[in-house]
XYZ file of C-alpha atoms in Angstrom:
695
model
C -104.743 54.979 -143.852
C -105.810 56.535 -147.162
C -109.338 55.777 -148.424
C -110.018 54.548 -151.936
C -111.596 57.883 -152.831
C -108.701 60.003 -151.601
C -106.717 61.891 -154.274
C -103.531 60.400 -152.787
C -104.756 56.963 -153.804
C -105.115 57.962 -157.424
C -101.799 57.595 -159.239
C -101.484 59.269 -162.608
C -103.790 62.141 -161.632
C -102.392 64.267 -164.459
C -102.319 61.482 -167.025
C -104.331 62.368 -170.092
C -103.826 66.116 -169.828
C -102.198 67.821 -172.795
C -99.041 69.919 -172.176
C -100.935 73.182 -171.685
C -103.584 71.638 -169.449
C -100.847 70.003 -167.391
C -98.993 73.320 -167.087
C -102.147 74.954 -165.718
C -102.886 72.059 -163.352
C -99.328 71.949 -162.003
C -98.720 75.702 -161.762
C -97.497 76.706 -158.307
C -99.924 78.166 -155.803
C -100.530 81.839 -156.305
C -102.120 83.815 -159.124
C -102.805 81.732 -162.241
C -104.682 82.903 -165.342
C -105.944 80.278 -167.786
C -107.061 81.697 -171.142
C -109.243 78.831 -172.334
C -110.889 78.754 -175.749
C -114.180 76.990 -176.388
C -113.932 73.206 -176.138
C -110.383 73.205 -174.779
C -111.171 71.287 -171.579
C -111.174 74.112 -169.041
C -113.390 72.318 -166.503
C -111.173 69.243 -166.721
C -108.116 71.447 -166.284
C -109.263 73.411 -163.247
C -110.719 70.397 -161.424
C -107.415 68.572 -161.951
C -105.625 71.679 -160.693
C -107.707 71.627 -157.508
C -107.059 67.901 -157.048
C -103.329 68.415 -157.681
C -103.118 71.230 -155.108
C -104.873 69.021 -152.552
C -102.764 65.967 -153.400
C -99.548 68.001 -153.167
C -100.463 69.284 -149.736
C -100.740 72.953 -150.751
C -104.283 73.171 -149.431
C -106.888 71.004 -147.736
C -109.899 70.141 -149.877
C -112.252 71.940 -147.491
C -110.264 75.157 -147.901
C -111.020 75.410 -151.635
C -113.859 77.589 -152.951
C -114.527 77.354 -156.699
C -117.173 79.666 -158.140
C -118.826 79.820 -161.522
C -121.874 81.484 -163.069
C -124.507 78.775 -163.517
C -125.843 76.073 -161.245
C -125.295 73.538 -164.001
C -121.603 74.433 -164.326
C -121.186 74.298 -160.547
C -122.878 70.885 -160.468
C -120.636 69.593 -163.241
C -117.589 70.813 -161.333
C -118.739 69.074 -158.137
C -119.314 65.827 -160.044
C -115.821 65.922 -161.517
C -114.196 66.808 -158.216
C -116.002 63.910 -156.590
C -114.654 61.619 -159.308
C -111.169 62.880 -158.433
C -111.758 62.179 -154.760
C -112.023 65.825 -153.692
C -115.520 65.749 -152.206
C -114.918 68.435 -149.588
C -114.019 71.215 -152.047
C -116.829 73.751 -152.502
C -118.076 74.401 -156.068
C -120.904 76.937 -156.163
C -122.252 79.916 -158.071
C -121.355 83.358 -156.742
C -124.896 83.779 -155.419
C -125.072 80.345 -153.797
C -121.733 80.882 -152.068
C -122.767 84.328 -150.831
C -126.147 83.048 -149.633
C -124.491 80.282 -147.608
C -121.966 82.681 -146.070
C -124.549 85.346 -145.288
C -126.834 82.822 -143.599
C -123.910 81.639 -141.434
C -122.676 85.102 -140.413
C -126.070 86.821 -140.099
C -126.532 86.061 -136.349
C -123.124 87.569 -135.566
C -123.688 90.701 -137.628
C -127.440 91.410 -137.411
C -128.659 89.174 -134.614
C -132.294 88.673 -135.589
C -133.768 86.110 -137.946
C -132.254 86.080 -141.472
C -134.271 88.011 -144.031
C -136.100 85.946 -146.629
C -134.818 85.724 -150.188
C -137.097 87.428 -152.706
C -137.856 85.032 -155.564
C -139.876 87.566 -157.603
C -139.267 91.296 -157.268
C -142.085 92.487 -159.573
C -144.509 93.315 -156.735
C -141.949 95.589 -155.106
C -140.888 97.113 -158.446
C -144.559 97.845 -159.156
C -144.982 99.654 -155.830
C -141.784 101.612 -156.421
C -142.797 102.586 -159.976
C -146.231 103.705 -158.840
C -144.704 105.956 -156.165
C -142.436 107.482 -158.827
C -145.397 108.296 -161.063
C -144.683 105.627 -163.659
C -146.989 102.978 -165.095
C -147.004 99.363 -163.995
C -147.208 97.616 -167.348
C -145.394 94.278 -167.350
C -142.860 95.287 -170.015
C -141.980 98.512 -168.209
C -141.598 96.706 -164.881
C -139.355 94.113 -166.541
C -137.169 96.875 -168.025
C -136.992 98.715 -164.697
C -136.039 95.495 -162.904
C -133.269 94.886 -165.441
C -131.981 98.432 -164.989
C -131.889 98.041 -161.204
C -130.093 94.698 -161.547
C -127.525 96.300 -163.876
C -127.038 99.178 -161.425
C -126.443 96.909 -158.439
C -124.139 94.612 -160.424
C -122.216 97.706 -161.562
C -122.064 99.172 -158.016
C -124.138 102.193 -159.057
C -126.318 103.726 -156.321
C -129.700 105.415 -156.950
C -128.092 108.840 -156.413
C -125.338 108.130 -158.945
C -127.592 106.468 -161.536
C -128.564 109.551 -163.622
C -124.951 110.661 -164.108
C -123.713 107.143 -164.876
C -126.603 106.521 -167.284
C -125.754 109.729 -169.140
C -122.022 108.970 -169.243
C -122.530 105.417 -170.524
C -125.365 106.446 -172.877
C -127.746 103.848 -171.473
C -131.054 103.409 -173.240
C -133.209 103.921 -170.157
C -136.845 102.707 -169.996
C -137.879 106.105 -168.549
C -136.087 109.401 -167.837
C -133.005 108.594 -165.777
C -134.194 110.661 -162.816
C -137.399 108.602 -162.637
C -135.512 105.307 -162.951
C -133.342 106.456 -160.043
C -136.476 107.253 -158.036
C -137.904 103.789 -158.761
C -134.578 102.268 -157.700
C -134.592 104.306 -154.470
C -138.227 103.421 -153.699
C -137.603 99.749 -154.434
C -134.807 99.573 -151.883
C -137.024 101.253 -149.277
C -140.049 98.952 -149.699
C -137.808 95.887 -149.869
C -135.967 96.795 -146.694
C -139.222 97.584 -144.919
C -140.446 94.084 -145.778
C -137.112 92.625 -144.571
C -136.407 90.696 -147.766
C -133.321 90.405 -149.941
C -133.028 90.096 -153.701
C -130.292 88.050 -155.367
C -127.983 91.030 -155.811
C -128.322 91.811 -152.092
C -126.735 88.446 -151.342
C -123.520 89.674 -152.944
C -123.771 93.233 -151.638
C -124.419 92.254 -148.017
C -121.809 89.490 -147.976
C -119.249 91.931 -149.349
C -120.194 94.526 -146.739
C -119.943 91.975 -143.919
C -116.436 90.940 -144.952
C -115.277 94.526 -145.533
C -116.719 95.989 -142.325
C -116.441 93.190 -139.741
C -112.855 92.157 -139.062
C -113.706 89.163 -136.865
C -116.065 87.729 -139.485
C -113.551 88.293 -142.279
C -110.807 86.604 -140.251
C -112.987 83.552 -139.593
C -113.902 83.273 -143.287
C -110.324 83.649 -144.492
C -109.094 81.003 -142.083
C -111.678 78.634 -143.573
C -111.039 79.339 -147.266
C -107.506 79.764 -148.576
C -107.673 78.846 -152.272
C -110.066 80.352 -154.829
C -110.926 79.357 -158.392
C -113.170 81.470 -160.646
C -114.586 79.959 -163.836
C -115.963 82.059 -166.733
C -113.997 85.025 -165.408
C -114.718 87.027 -168.574
C -118.289 87.489 -167.320
C -117.513 88.857 -163.847
C -119.379 92.025 -162.814
C -117.919 94.830 -160.674
C -120.017 93.566 -157.751
C -118.762 89.991 -158.133
C -115.196 91.240 -158.446
C -115.582 93.254 -155.248
C -116.922 90.178 -153.435
C -113.989 88.158 -154.754
C -111.602 90.827 -153.458
C -113.301 90.650 -150.066
C -112.897 86.879 -150.056
C -109.211 87.183 -150.927
C -108.477 89.915 -148.396
C -105.210 90.834 -150.091
C -104.111 87.234 -150.687
C -103.198 85.943 -154.146
C -104.033 82.219 -154.079
C -106.368 82.662 -157.026
C -106.905 80.811 -160.303
C -109.097 82.429 -162.942
C -110.279 80.834 -166.163
C -111.946 82.593 -169.047
C -112.204 83.503 -172.715
C -112.813 87.127 -173.696
C -114.161 85.863 -177.039
C -117.161 84.540 -175.109
C -118.109 87.730 -173.242
C -121.857 87.937 -173.901
C -123.372 89.494 -170.764
C -122.300 93.137 -170.987
C -125.968 94.141 -170.769
C -125.937 92.778 -167.212
C -122.786 94.621 -166.189
C -120.264 91.881 -167.042
C -116.859 92.880 -168.361
C -113.766 90.987 -169.571
C -111.537 93.729 -168.172
C -110.568 91.880 -164.939
C -109.508 88.887 -167.068
C -107.606 90.978 -169.600
C -105.908 93.040 -166.872
C -105.140 90.116 -164.562
C -101.403 90.208 -165.208
C -101.360 93.953 -164.591
C -102.813 93.341 -161.154
C -100.636 90.271 -160.555
C -97.388 90.773 -162.558
C -95.992 87.482 -161.220
C -99.023 85.483 -162.390
C -98.637 82.271 -164.374
C -100.528 82.539 -167.688
C -101.511 79.465 -169.699
C -103.327 79.473 -173.063
C -105.574 76.543 -173.960
C -106.255 76.446 -177.711
C -106.573 72.741 -178.524
C -110.273 72.191 -179.228
C -111.411 68.672 -178.252
C -115.107 69.385 -178.725
C -115.612 70.197 -182.391
C -114.501 68.810 -185.735
C -111.868 70.775 -187.682
C -114.639 71.975 -190.012
C -116.608 73.542 -187.160
C -113.420 74.913 -185.590
C -112.389 76.550 -188.872
C -115.758 78.280 -189.166
C -115.579 79.447 -185.542
C -112.124 80.927 -186.125
C -113.461 82.763 -189.189
C -116.333 84.198 -187.184
C -114.222 85.564 -184.334
C -111.316 86.442 -186.618
C -113.508 89.102 -188.232
C -114.067 90.828 -184.868
C -112.896 94.424 -184.610
C -110.709 95.817 -181.828
C -109.808 92.482 -180.240
C -107.472 92.966 -177.269
C -104.339 90.824 -177.152
C -105.689 88.624 -174.374
C -108.638 87.546 -176.513
C -106.723 86.419 -179.580
C -107.061 82.704 -179.036
C -107.160 80.614 -182.212
C -108.696 77.201 -181.788
C -106.862 74.146 -183.115
C -109.186 71.246 -183.878
C -108.143 67.893 -182.394
C -110.991 65.670 -183.570
C -111.186 63.681 -186.817
C -112.655 65.418 -189.831
C -116.446 65.651 -190.089
C -119.181 67.067 -192.329
C -118.835 70.633 -193.538
C -121.252 73.142 -191.992
C -124.528 73.553 -193.882
C -125.988 76.887 -194.963
C -129.573 77.367 -196.132
C -131.863 80.232 -197.093
C -135.676 79.948 -196.970
C -138.592 82.040 -198.159
C -140.129 82.340 -194.680
C -139.724 81.208 -191.078
C -142.331 78.453 -191.386
C -140.420 76.888 -194.272
C -137.165 77.248 -192.328
C -138.629 75.506 -189.252
C -140.122 72.689 -191.335
C -136.795 72.074 -193.088
C -134.932 72.025 -189.770
C -137.439 69.505 -188.375
C -136.945 67.250 -191.432
C -133.164 67.424 -191.042
C -133.517 66.564 -187.343
C -135.607 63.539 -188.281
C -132.798 62.417 -190.617
C -130.245 62.777 -187.813
C -132.435 60.816 -185.402
C -132.882 58.065 -187.993
C -129.097 57.936 -188.464
C -128.602 57.241 -184.758
C -127.959 60.704 -183.241
C -129.671 60.886 -179.837
C -132.396 63.502 -179.416
C -130.615 64.910 -176.357
C -127.577 65.542 -178.572
C -129.419 67.912 -180.933
C -130.161 71.597 -180.304
C -131.944 74.404 -182.125
C -130.509 77.756 -181.041
C -131.985 81.195 -181.712
C -131.353 84.800 -180.710
C -134.625 85.531 -178.867
C -137.045 83.216 -177.087
C -139.984 84.307 -179.263
C -138.403 82.388 -182.164
C -139.011 79.032 -180.494
C -142.728 78.824 -181.377
C -142.226 77.899 -185.031
C -139.799 75.117 -184.074
C -142.026 73.776 -181.310
C -144.837 73.483 -183.841
C -142.675 71.951 -186.585
C -141.183 69.340 -184.236
C -144.578 68.513 -182.713
C -146.070 67.943 -186.170
C -143.353 65.368 -186.859
C -143.761 63.702 -183.461
C -140.256 64.672 -182.318
C -139.906 65.252 -178.532
C -138.359 68.550 -177.501
C -137.487 70.549 -174.379
C -137.531 74.332 -174.206
C -134.587 75.363 -172.065
C -135.802 77.861 -169.521
C -139.240 76.243 -169.378
C -140.552 74.133 -166.484
C -137.780 73.218 -164.055
C -136.989 69.523 -163.816
C -137.201 69.285 -160.040
C -140.559 71.121 -160.033
C -142.260 68.446 -162.160
C -144.902 66.403 -160.321
C -143.438 63.009 -161.181
C -139.958 64.103 -160.065
C -141.236 65.420 -156.729
C -143.145 62.129 -156.253
C -140.040 60.094 -157.110
C -137.841 62.043 -154.678
C -140.412 61.611 -151.913
C -140.506 57.842 -152.512
C -136.706 57.617 -152.561
C -136.461 59.687 -149.392
C -138.829 57.331 -147.563
C -137.039 54.234 -148.880
C -133.650 55.576 -147.733
C -134.731 55.196 -144.108
C -135.175 51.423 -144.495
C -132.417 49.108 -143.391
C -132.538 47.102 -146.628
C -129.177 46.607 -148.252
C -128.809 46.301 -151.978
C -127.022 47.581 -155.036
C -127.887 51.282 -155.504
C -129.197 51.232 -159.084
C -131.315 48.133 -158.429
C -132.889 49.760 -155.372
C -133.597 53.005 -157.222
C -135.266 51.141 -160.084
C -137.358 49.174 -157.595
C -138.565 52.311 -155.828
C -139.323 54.192 -159.051
C -141.260 51.221 -160.437
C -143.868 52.016 -157.791
C -144.313 55.550 -159.180
C -144.511 54.700 -162.871
C -141.139 53.540 -164.216
C -141.751 50.536 -166.469
C -139.253 48.296 -168.244
C -140.402 49.588 -171.627
C -141.217 53.239 -172.450
C -144.762 54.337 -173.345
C -145.517 55.117 -176.990
C -145.213 58.872 -176.634
C -146.836 62.058 -175.426
C -146.961 63.175 -171.800
C -146.601 59.600 -170.521
C -143.302 59.235 -172.400
C -142.060 62.558 -170.978
C -142.819 61.367 -167.423
C -141.093 58.043 -168.100
C -138.022 59.840 -169.490
C -137.823 61.987 -166.345
C -137.894 58.912 -164.081
C -135.326 57.119 -166.232
C -132.994 60.118 -165.970
C -133.055 59.700 -162.163
C -131.945 56.087 -162.605
C -129.120 57.298 -164.842
C -128.003 59.685 -162.093
C -127.856 56.700 -159.729
C -125.712 54.847 -162.266
C -123.382 57.847 -162.469
C -123.031 58.048 -158.685
C -122.428 54.305 -158.383
C -119.655 54.502 -160.975
C -117.795 57.351 -159.242
C -118.288 56.715 -155.509
C -117.370 53.439 -153.849
C -120.145 51.868 -151.761
C -122.659 54.562 -152.755
C -125.972 53.828 -151.060
C -129.522 55.159 -151.210
C -129.123 57.820 -148.473
C -126.062 59.175 -150.298
C -128.039 59.221 -153.566
C -130.963 61.054 -151.950
C -128.509 63.641 -150.605
C -127.115 64.025 -154.138
C -130.618 64.593 -155.524
C -131.396 67.129 -152.809
C -128.201 69.007 -153.592
C -129.013 68.997 -157.301
C -132.554 70.220 -156.627
C -131.257 73.078 -154.475
C -128.727 74.023 -157.153
C -131.213 73.451 -160.003
C -128.767 71.059 -161.686
C -131.067 68.708 -163.608
C -130.035 65.512 -165.385
C -130.189 65.137 -169.148
C -133.671 64.246 -170.396
C -134.216 62.834 -173.883
C -135.536 65.403 -176.358
C -134.407 68.078 -178.817
C -133.184 71.173 -176.963
C -134.682 74.513 -177.979
C -132.733 77.384 -176.426
C -131.622 80.954 -176.860
C -127.965 81.537 -177.627
C -127.469 83.053 -174.172
C -129.030 79.999 -172.504
C -126.775 77.705 -174.566
C -123.571 79.121 -173.069
C -121.587 76.351 -171.407
C -123.443 73.540 -173.209
C -122.615 71.412 -176.240
C -124.348 68.988 -178.594
C -123.436 66.640 -181.434
C -125.689 68.605 -183.794
C -126.556 72.295 -183.610
C -128.953 74.302 -185.761
C -128.374 78.070 -185.657
C -131.613 79.516 -187.012
C -133.061 82.929 -187.813
C -129.692 84.365 -188.875
C -131.150 87.456 -190.540
C -130.308 91.119 -190.093
C -132.366 92.599 -187.277
C -132.279 89.312 -185.383
C -128.587 88.415 -185.571
C -127.303 90.964 -184.838
C -130.378 92.117 -182.931
C -131.954 95.303 -184.262
C -131.143 97.529 -181.306
C -127.410 96.767 -181.595
C -127.171 98.444 -185.007
C -125.068 101.588 -185.004
C -123.231 100.678 -181.783
C -119.870 99.073 -182.568
C -119.482 97.572 -179.082
C -122.971 96.061 -179.228
C -122.339 94.629 -182.705
C -119.131 92.992 -181.495
C -120.980 91.444 -178.556
C -123.532 90.046 -181.035
C -120.632 88.584 -183.042
C -119.302 86.914 -179.903
C -122.769 85.527 -179.228
C -122.822 84.070 -182.731
C -119.361 82.599 -182.066
C -120.668 80.977 -178.881
C -123.452 79.396 -180.935
C -121.058 77.989 -183.529
C -118.758 76.517 -180.882
C -121.622 74.582 -179.237
C -121.541 72.035 -182.104
C -119.365 68.946 -181.938
C -119.949 67.544 -185.422
C -123.063 68.694 -187.307
C -123.598 72.432 -187.730
C -126.401 74.008 -189.762
C -126.920 77.739 -190.237
C -130.097 79.133 -191.779
C -132.198 82.253 -192.265
C -135.516 83.280 -193.814
C -136.295 86.170 -196.144
C -139.758 86.796 -194.647
C -141.480 86.109 -191.362
C -144.597 84.432 -192.738
C -145.643 82.899 -196.044
C -146.851 85.460 -198.569
C -145.051 88.410 -196.975
C -142.467 90.437 -198.879
C -139.082 88.752 -198.812
C -137.246 91.875 -197.708
C -134.865 90.446 -195.126
C -131.143 90.013 -195.620
C -128.992 87.303 -194.136
C -126.837 88.290 -191.191
C -123.759 90.362 -191.904
C -121.815 87.792 -189.867
C -122.386 85.214 -192.617
C -120.643 87.206 -195.333
C -117.284 85.612 -196.049
C -118.313 82.344 -194.379
C -120.453 80.858 -197.133
C -118.500 79.393 -200.070
C -119.053 81.488 -203.196
C -120.288 78.484 -205.175
C -122.824 77.513 -202.494
C -126.502 77.970 -203.518
C -127.108 79.973 -200.343
C -124.419 82.472 -201.358
C -126.837 84.123 -203.769
C -128.630 87.217 -202.571
C -131.576 88.552 -204.545
C -130.915 92.012 -205.948
C -133.778 93.396 -203.896
C -132.146 92.111 -200.707
C -128.732 93.670 -201.271
C -127.722 96.963 -199.666
C -128.419 100.084 -201.739
C -125.740 100.023 -204.417
C -124.211 102.009 -207.200
C -123.201 99.518 -209.873
C -122.316 96.216 -208.258
C -121.178 97.567 -204.884
C -122.355 100.136 -202.350
C -120.216 103.237 -202.825
C -119.380 106.282 -200.758
C -121.388 109.347 -201.852
C -118.388 111.559 -200.971
C -115.354 109.837 -202.508
C -117.022 107.112 -204.578
C -115.025 104.315 -202.941
C -116.601 100.891 -202.169
C -118.389 100.467 -198.828
C -118.042 97.206 -196.883
C -118.795 98.034 -193.252
C -122.464 97.983 -192.242
C -122.382 101.378 -190.530
C -120.665 102.921 -193.576
C -123.350 101.476 -195.866
C -126.073 102.875 -193.614
C -124.488 106.355 -193.626
C -123.753 106.179 -197.350
C -120.139 107.207 -196.851
C -116.916 105.647 -195.629
C -115.715 106.478 -192.146
C -112.635 108.349 -193.360
C -114.712 110.846 -195.351
C -115.918 113.963 -193.521
C -119.437 114.043 -192.134
C -121.746 116.806 -193.288
C -124.310 116.104 -190.598
C -126.769 118.892 -189.822
C -126.370 119.003 -186.025
C -129.503 121.101 -185.546
C -131.566 118.664 -187.607
C -130.054 115.716 -185.735
C -131.144 117.189 -182.396
C -134.668 117.756 -183.738
C -134.808 114.171 -185.001
C -133.674 112.848 -181.623
C -136.272 114.988 -179.868
C -138.991 113.671 -182.216
C -137.805 110.091 -181.648
C -137.911 110.546 -177.878
C -141.508 111.766 -178.020
C -142.593 108.855 -180.254
C -140.814 106.253 -178.134
C -142.581 107.515 -175.010
C -145.950 107.521 -176.791
C -145.417 103.970 -178.045
C -143.824 102.877 -174.746
C -140.840 101.326 -176.542
C -137.103 101.974 -176.334
C -135.896 104.789 -178.616
C -133.864 102.449 -180.852
C -137.070 100.609 -181.840
C -138.222 103.794 -183.588
C -134.866 104.520 -185.270
C -131.268 103.781 -184.264
C -128.762 106.581 -183.737
C -126.984 105.558 -186.945
C -130.179 105.928 -188.980
C -130.838 109.392 -187.527
C -127.282 110.450 -188.378
C -127.769 109.181 -191.946
C -131.002 111.184 -192.237
C -129.333 114.307 -190.822
C -126.473 113.921 -193.308
C -128.506 113.126 -196.422
C -131.558 115.300 -195.593
C -134.135 113.408 -197.691
C -137.244 115.381 -198.685
C -139.388 112.660 -200.267
C -140.231 108.985 -199.796
C -137.784 107.800 -202.458
C -134.816 109.570 -200.887
C -135.827 108.402 -197.410
C -136.102 104.762 -198.538
C -132.642 105.005 -200.116
C -131.187 105.099 -196.593
C -130.235 101.607 -195.466
C -132.427 100.407 -192.605
C -135.583 102.238 -193.670
C -137.982 99.762 -195.221
C -141.666 99.768 -196.061
C -142.804 99.318 -192.448
C -140.746 102.203 -191.071
C -141.731 104.384 -194.036
C -145.432 103.748 -193.500
C -145.262 104.293 -189.749
C -142.840 107.196 -189.409
C -141.998 108.442 -192.907
C -144.342 111.409 -193.098
C -143.321 112.678 -189.652
C -139.602 112.358 -190.371
C -139.943 114.178 -193.682
C -141.874 116.980 -191.952
C -139.004 117.392 -189.474
C -136.445 117.442 -192.294
C -138.420 119.860 -194.469
C -138.987 122.216 -191.560
C -135.286 122.222 -190.757
C -134.163 122.604 -194.400
C -136.723 125.338 -194.963
C -135.538 127.274 -191.930
């Protein structure tokens, strides 16, 4: 007998899928590559593929392991699979899957108690840095931790780190030999304490499967079908773990979009996605380009953004095709300062709220977390609730812990009743009222409790005969996976944190040079292209309303010496008020356009403008001067305890070594050298140049 929740009892499983989605869902077992653009329904497609494989008898639900990169995405996948009647399929992050496997196999491989997972590595990094003769300032420790994480994700050992850092031209927080020593010391103190960090979960699980045949055989008998979401962001370590899982088999479905590769700084690479068919020549490849998320106006802008990318490989050339009805055109706005920009955004948000857009369907996205402060203040002044993504975790809040405790106790009672009614009754005892409080902290607590009720409603609608014990188990699973429900409030988030999310209305703010793209990316073509992809991710988060803005100064009264982001050029209609750029904000020009000082031709690329010549013209760089400038920059960066690019980027040093300025006027004529840099470093740079020219 087949239960009501079984996929075999669900006729028309593939109904509602478009032709490309259906092709991906119905592809035969074996290697399948789904190139899925933003908003094209990739989660829907791969969950239907899993359900179809189970329904067709190719694999049992419990033999499926689907992995993705965030707990939220894994939770969403589990919810959809449950709705399709495939409860037994595993949907986890790479780290969660590895942690579960390592815990299971540890007694067979090691024998003693499992080592504890290290939630915060700073104490051990501090000890390691101190032993290596480095300081223990918070910023330095954070940079060292990031470098160690990159190394482990990239399968780089402490001994190999200096050579790899030199070959890849990494901007190291200390001399590479010292970073390697910190890395080596960190591993020693961590192992002595018998603790694991998150990267160890992947490393040790991989080692277990590669080195222990009996363990690998048991695992591979359990899991036979693998699905990897967001495959463009896989690291070498994750790829090696995936290979260990597969063990030479090819029952693998990967889904990704190289246009959304935004984690290269952490070791991620789109190469495995782009080279999938080289590894599996017989693979089925499906392209999803129909965008069901955004209006045609937003889709058109997104295509413009990514269409301007340089060096796009063939596998990344997806062009979205909007499927929704027409909507408002994207808005562009320029402001005198960041305070004015934040205030205007808050007013526009108030208009959207008054028009009926839910607060949870509005987001303000920025490049770096430090930009959130102005928007927190502006929204608070207008009494608009907001949530800072990456702030306090939902399941760590006091009222949520209290609610879960009450629900857990109530689940042991023998009372029978409709799930949602019982949940409301229990939560009424911990503060859930029929009507919300007026506002403030009380309203935030009420919203959190109401969101738990909404989760109960969701479970009741997708699982027959769902009861309170089942709901408590669902909450526990969500808490473990940090998969919170939606809570009412404007979302404030960085562009990286917004990956995988979407809203009816999105405000992309702070789109000025130096912030988007970020300052340290300047002069590095690969880094600039990653910043462009990050901007593209931001644009594609919007379903209907999209606003893009920037400010010419940080604070009121300061010089308005910022320029809007280079990524906006060509996007803003020429007759739009925001298309104007004050003469003082334009790149250094000869006549109406920046021109090459060698051939006199117009300059359009940012790096060409900075160098003052087009790329095809020969460089007359003074190599000896360039080396002296780099040496000076290294000394200053160590004194100031900042990365070298914060002093000057490589491109700026090349421009100085080519143009050899000998006074303030000539130095300021180089793009990227403003009043602040001139005041702080100008005299020293000119001394280096004069000494070199004089010699």
